[in-house]
Short mmCIF file of C-alpha atoms in Angstrom, two decimals:
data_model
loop_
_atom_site.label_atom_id
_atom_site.label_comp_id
_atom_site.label_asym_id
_atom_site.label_seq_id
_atom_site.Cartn_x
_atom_site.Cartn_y
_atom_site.Cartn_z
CA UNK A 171 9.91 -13.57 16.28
CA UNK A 172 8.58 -11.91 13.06
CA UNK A 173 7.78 -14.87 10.87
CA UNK A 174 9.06 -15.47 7.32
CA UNK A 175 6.84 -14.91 3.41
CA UNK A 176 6.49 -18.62 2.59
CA UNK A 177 6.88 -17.24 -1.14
CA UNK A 178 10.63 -16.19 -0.90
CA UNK A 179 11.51 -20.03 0.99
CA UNK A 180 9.78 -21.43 -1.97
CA UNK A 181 11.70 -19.75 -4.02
CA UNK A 182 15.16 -20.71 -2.20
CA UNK A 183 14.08 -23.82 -2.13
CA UNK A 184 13.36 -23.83 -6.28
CA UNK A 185 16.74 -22.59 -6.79
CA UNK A 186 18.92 -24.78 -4.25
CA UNK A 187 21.95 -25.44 -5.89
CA UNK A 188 22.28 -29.01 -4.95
CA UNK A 189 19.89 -32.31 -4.26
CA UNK A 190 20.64 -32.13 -0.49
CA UNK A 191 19.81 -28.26 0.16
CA UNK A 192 17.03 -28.74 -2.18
CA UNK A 193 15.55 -31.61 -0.07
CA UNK A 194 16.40 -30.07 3.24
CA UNK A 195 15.11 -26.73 2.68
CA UNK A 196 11.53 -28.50 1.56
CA UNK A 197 11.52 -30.53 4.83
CA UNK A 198 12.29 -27.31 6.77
CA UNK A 199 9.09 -25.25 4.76
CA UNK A 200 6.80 -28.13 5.41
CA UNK A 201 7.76 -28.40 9.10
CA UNK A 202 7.06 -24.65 9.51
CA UNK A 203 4.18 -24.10 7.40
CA UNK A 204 1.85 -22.65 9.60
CA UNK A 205 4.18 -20.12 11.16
CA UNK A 206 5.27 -18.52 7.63
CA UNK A 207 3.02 -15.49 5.91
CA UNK A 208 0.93 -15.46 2.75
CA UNK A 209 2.54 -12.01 1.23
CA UNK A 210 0.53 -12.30 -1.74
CA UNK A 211 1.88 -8.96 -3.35
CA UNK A 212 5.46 -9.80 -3.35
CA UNK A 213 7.02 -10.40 -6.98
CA UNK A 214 6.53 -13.30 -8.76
CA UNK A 215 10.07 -14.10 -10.10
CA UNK A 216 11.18 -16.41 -13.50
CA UNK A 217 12.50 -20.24 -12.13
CA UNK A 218 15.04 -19.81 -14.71
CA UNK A 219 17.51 -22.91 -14.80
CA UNK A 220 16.22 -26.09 -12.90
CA UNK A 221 18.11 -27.50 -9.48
CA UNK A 222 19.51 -30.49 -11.92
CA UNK A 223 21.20 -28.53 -14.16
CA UNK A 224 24.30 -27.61 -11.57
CA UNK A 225 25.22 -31.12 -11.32
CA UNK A 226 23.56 -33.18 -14.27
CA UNK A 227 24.39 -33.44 -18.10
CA UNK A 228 21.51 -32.18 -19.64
CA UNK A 229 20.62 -34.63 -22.73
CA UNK A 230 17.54 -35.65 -25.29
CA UNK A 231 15.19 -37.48 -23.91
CA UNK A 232 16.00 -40.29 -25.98
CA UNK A 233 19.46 -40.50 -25.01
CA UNK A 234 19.07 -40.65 -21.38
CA UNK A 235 19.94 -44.59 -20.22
CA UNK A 236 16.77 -46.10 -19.12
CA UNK A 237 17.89 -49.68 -17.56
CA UNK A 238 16.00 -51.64 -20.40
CA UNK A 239 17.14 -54.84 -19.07
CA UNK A 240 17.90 -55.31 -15.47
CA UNK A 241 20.67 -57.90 -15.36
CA UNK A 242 23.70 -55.99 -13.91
CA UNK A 243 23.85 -53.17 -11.19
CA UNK A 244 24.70 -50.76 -13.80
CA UNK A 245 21.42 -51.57 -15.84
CA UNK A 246 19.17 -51.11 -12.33
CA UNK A 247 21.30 -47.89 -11.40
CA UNK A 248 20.07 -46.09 -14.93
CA UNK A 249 16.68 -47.79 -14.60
CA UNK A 250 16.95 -46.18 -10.49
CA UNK A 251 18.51 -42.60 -11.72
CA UNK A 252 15.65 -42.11 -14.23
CA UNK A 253 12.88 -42.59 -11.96
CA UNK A 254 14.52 -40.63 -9.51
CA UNK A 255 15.01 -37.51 -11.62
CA UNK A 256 11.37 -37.97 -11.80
CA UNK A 257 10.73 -37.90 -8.71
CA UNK A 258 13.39 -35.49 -8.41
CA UNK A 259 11.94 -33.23 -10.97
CA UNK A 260 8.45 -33.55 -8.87
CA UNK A 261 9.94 -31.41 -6.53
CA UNK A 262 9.97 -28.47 -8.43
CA UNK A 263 6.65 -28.79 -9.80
CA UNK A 264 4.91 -28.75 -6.72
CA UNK A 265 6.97 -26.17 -5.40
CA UNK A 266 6.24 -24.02 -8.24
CA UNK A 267 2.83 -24.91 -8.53
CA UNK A 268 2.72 -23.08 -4.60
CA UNK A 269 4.77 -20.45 -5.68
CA UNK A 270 3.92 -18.76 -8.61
CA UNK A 271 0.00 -18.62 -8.13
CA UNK A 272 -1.09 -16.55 -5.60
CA UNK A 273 -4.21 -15.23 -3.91
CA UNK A 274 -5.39 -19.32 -3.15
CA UNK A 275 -6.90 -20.43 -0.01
CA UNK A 276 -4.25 -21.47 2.40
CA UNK A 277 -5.29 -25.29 1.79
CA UNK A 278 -3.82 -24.60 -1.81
CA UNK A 279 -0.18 -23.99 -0.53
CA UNK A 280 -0.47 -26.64 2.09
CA UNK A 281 -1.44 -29.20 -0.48
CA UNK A 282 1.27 -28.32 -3.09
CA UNK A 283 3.78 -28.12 -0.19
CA UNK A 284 2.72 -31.45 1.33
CA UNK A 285 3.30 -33.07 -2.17
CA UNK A 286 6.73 -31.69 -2.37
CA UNK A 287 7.84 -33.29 0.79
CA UNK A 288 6.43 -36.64 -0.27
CA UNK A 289 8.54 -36.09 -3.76
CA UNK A 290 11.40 -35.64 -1.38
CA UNK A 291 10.49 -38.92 0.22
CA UNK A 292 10.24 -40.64 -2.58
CA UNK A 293 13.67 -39.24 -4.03
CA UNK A 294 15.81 -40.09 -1.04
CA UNK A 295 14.40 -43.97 -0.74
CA UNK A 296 15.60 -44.25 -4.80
CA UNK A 297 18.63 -42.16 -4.09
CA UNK A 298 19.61 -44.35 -1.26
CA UNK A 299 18.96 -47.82 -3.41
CA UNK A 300 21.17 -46.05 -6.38
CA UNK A 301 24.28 -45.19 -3.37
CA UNK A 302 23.88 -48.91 -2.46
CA UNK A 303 25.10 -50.14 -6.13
CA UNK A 304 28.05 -47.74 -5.72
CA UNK A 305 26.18 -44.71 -7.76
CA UNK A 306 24.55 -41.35 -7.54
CA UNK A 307 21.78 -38.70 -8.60
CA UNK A 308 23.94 -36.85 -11.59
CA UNK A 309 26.28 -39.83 -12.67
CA UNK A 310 24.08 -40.11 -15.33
CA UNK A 311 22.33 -37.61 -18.51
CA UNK A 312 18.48 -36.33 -17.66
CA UNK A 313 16.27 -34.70 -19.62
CA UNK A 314 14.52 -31.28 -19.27
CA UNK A 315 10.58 -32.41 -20.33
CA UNK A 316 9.02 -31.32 -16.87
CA UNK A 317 10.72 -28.68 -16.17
CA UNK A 318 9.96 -27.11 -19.76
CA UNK A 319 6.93 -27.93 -19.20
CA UNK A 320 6.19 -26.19 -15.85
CA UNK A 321 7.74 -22.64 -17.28
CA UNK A 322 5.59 -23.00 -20.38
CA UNK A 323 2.58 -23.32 -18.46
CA UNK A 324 1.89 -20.25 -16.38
CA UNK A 325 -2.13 -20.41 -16.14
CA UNK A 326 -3.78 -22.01 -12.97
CA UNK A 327 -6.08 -24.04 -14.73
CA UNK A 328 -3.61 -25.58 -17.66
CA UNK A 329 -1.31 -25.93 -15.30
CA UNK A 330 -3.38 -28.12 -12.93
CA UNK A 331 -5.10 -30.11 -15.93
CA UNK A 332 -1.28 -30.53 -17.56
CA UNK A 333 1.02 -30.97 -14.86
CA UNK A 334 -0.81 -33.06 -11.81
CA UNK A 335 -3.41 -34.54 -13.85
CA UNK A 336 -1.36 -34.84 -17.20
CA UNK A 337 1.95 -35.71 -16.92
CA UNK A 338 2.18 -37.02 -13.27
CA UNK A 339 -1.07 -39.25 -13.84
CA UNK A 340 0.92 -40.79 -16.29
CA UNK A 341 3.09 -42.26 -13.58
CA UNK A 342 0.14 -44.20 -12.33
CA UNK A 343 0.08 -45.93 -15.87
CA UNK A 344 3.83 -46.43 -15.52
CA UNK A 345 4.15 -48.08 -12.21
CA UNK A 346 2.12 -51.58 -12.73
CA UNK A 347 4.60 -51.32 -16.16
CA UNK A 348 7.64 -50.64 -13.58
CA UNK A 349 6.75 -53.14 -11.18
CA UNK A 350 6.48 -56.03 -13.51
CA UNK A 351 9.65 -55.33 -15.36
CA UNK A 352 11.28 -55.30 -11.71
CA UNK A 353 9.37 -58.24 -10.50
CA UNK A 354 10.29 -60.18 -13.42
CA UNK A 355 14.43 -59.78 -12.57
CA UNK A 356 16.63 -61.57 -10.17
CA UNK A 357 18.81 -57.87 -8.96
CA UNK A 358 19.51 -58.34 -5.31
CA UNK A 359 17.35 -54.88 -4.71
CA UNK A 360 14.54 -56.16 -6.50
CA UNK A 361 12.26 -56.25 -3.20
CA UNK A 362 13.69 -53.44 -2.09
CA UNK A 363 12.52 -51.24 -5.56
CA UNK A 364 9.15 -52.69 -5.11
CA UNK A 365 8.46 -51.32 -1.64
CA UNK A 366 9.46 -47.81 -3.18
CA UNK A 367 7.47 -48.31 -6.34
CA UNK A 368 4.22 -49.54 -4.29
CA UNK A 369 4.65 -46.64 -1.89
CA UNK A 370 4.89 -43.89 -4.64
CA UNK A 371 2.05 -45.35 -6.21
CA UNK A 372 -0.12 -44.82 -2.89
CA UNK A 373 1.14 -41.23 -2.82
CA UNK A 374 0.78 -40.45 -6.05
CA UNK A 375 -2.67 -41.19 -6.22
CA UNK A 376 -3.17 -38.79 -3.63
CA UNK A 377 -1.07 -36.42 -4.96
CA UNK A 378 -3.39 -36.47 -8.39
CA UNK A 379 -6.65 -36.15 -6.65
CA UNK A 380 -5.22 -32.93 -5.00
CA UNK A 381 -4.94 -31.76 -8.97
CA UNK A 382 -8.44 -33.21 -9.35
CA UNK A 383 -9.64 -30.76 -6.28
CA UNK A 384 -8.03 -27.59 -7.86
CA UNK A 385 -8.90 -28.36 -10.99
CA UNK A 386 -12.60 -28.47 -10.01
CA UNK A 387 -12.18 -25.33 -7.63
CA UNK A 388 -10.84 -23.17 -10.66
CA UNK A 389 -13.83 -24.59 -12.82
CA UNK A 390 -15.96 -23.27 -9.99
CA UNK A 391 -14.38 -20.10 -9.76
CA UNK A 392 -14.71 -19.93 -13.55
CA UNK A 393 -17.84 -21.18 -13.90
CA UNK A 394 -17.41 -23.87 -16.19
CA UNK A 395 -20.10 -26.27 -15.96
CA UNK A 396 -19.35 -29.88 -14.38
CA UNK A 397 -20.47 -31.13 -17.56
CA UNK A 398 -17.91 -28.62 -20.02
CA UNK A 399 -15.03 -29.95 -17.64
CA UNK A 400 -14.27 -33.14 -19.56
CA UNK A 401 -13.76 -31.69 -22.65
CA UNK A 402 -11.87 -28.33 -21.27
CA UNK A 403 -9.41 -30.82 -19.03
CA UNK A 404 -8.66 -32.62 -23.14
CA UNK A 405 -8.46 -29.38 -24.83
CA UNK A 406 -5.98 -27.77 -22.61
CA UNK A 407 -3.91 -31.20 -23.23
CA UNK A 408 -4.19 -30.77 -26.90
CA UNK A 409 -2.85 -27.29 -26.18
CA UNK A 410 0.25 -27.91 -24.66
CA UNK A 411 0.53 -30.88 -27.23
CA UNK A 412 0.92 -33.24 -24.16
CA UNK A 413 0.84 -36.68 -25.13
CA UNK A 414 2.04 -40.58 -23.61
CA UNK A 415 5.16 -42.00 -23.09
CA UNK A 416 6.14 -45.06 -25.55
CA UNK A 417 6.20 -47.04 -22.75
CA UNK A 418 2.88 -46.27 -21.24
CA UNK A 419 0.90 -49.57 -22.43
CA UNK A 420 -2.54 -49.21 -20.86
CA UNK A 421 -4.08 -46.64 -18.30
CA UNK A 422 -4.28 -47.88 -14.70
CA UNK A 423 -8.05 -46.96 -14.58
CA UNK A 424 -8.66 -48.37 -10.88
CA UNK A 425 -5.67 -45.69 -9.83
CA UNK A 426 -7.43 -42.86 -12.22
CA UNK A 427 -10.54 -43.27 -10.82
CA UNK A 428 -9.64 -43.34 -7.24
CA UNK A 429 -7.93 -40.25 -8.13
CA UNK A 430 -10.37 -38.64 -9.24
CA UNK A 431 -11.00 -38.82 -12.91
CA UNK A 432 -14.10 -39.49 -14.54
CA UNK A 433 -15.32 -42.34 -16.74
CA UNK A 434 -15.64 -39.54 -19.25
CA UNK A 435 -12.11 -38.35 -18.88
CA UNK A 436 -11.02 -41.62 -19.22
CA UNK A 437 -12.64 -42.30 -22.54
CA UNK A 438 -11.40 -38.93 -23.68
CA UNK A 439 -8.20 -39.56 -23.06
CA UNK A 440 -7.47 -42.95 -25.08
CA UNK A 441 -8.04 -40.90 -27.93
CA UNK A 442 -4.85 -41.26 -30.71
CA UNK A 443 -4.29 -37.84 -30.72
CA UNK A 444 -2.32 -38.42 -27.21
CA UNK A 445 -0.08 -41.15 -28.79
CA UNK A 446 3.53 -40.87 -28.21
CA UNK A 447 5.44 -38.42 -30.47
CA UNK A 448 8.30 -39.81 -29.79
CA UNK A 449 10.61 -36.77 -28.72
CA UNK A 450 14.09 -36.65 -30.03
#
């Protein structure tokens, strides 16, 4: 049986038209990893409306219901549907992160591939929590920040310092946040959200160190000097104008570091200039 260019199932898989092929279709490319091809020559093609966008309402960031206060089901449903757009959202980044860079050791696209799945993972067990209160991924507005994001970003090394080690090591900031908010309720799911939360914080730190490998591999292949890293990792940041949510209070430096970063890193990064900006 002639096998299949993993590039073209990534890219079904980017443009599924619904959550369920979307998941499916990742869970299929994982399972069969090692029997597709690396065609590294065939065309790179623009992602150019996200999986979401058939069935969401696309909103401002500020306007999309976060579950402030966890008293009724409806307040833990939006508090459920944003993290699972996250996690949702994940998807594509990893995919994309496979897809669109080419000429990487095989370990690249197995990494980026194996983080996908886990997003997947991670998606259903919130999905399924949010069909237990009687709602569903898309019954409420998202935003567009990652996925923006991902298709401004289109060079190796920014996007490994902005996407795995920027924005998604901000969810290892989040989740203490996350779990005390949800500890501190009386929902019926509570226990139930905190055995998600504490398992995507265990993945997610491995998902960041895999951005913490790359990165380093690029600054190898680019021969920046292990010292120059630091400060290239913030400058790229400051390029892309990335900066923390509101409601990221402190890092999670025992996550960071287990990840990955460095004590330098971490002192680079508390500077203001990453403050929230507050996007409308």
């Amino acid at each position: 049986m002639e096998s299949k260019n993993l590039f073209l199932e990534i890219f079904s898989a980017l443009n599924a038209r619904n959550a369920q092929e979307k998941c499916q279709r990742v869970q299929e490319i994982w399972k069969s990893f090692k029997h597709f091809t690396l065609d590294y020559d065939s065309e790179i093609l623009p992602l150019d409306i996200p999986t979401f966008a058939h069935f969401c309402q696309i909103v401002p960031p500020k306007k999309v219901p976060q579950g402030k206060y966890l008293k009724t089901d409806l307040n833990v449903a939006h508090l459920l549907h944003s993290i699972a757009h996250i996690e949702f959202s994940a998807i594509d980044l990893a995919l994309d992160c496979a897809y669109r860079f080419r000429g990487l050791p095989t370990h690249y696209y197995q990494d980026w591939l194996e983080v996908a799945q886990e997003e997947v993972k991670h998606f259903l067990a919130l999905e399924n929590l949010l069909r237990s209160l009687g709602f569903k991924y898309g019954d409420f507005g998202v935003h567009t920040l990652l996925f923006d994001t991902m298709k401004n970003c289109n060079i190796l090394l920014d996007r490994i310092a902005l996407i795995p080690r920027g924005m998604e090591a901000v969810g290892l900031d989040v989740n203490p946040f996350l779990c005390a908010k949800v500890s501190s309720s009386t929902h019926k799911i509570k226990n139930e959200l905190l055995r998600v939360l504490e398992m995507i914080l265990n993945d997610e730190i491995h998902h960041v160190s895999k951005g913490n490998v790359w990165f380093n591999y690029v600054c190898n292949k680019e021969e920046i000097p292990q010292k120059a890293r630091p400060s290239t990792y913030v400058e790229i940041l400051k390029r892309y104008n990335f900066s923390f949510p509101k409601a990221n209070a402190q890092f999670n430096a025992q996550a960071r570091l287990q990840a990955g970063f460095t004590q330098e890193e971490l002192m680079l990064l508390q500077n203001a200039a990453f403050a929230s900006k507050n996007p409308k």
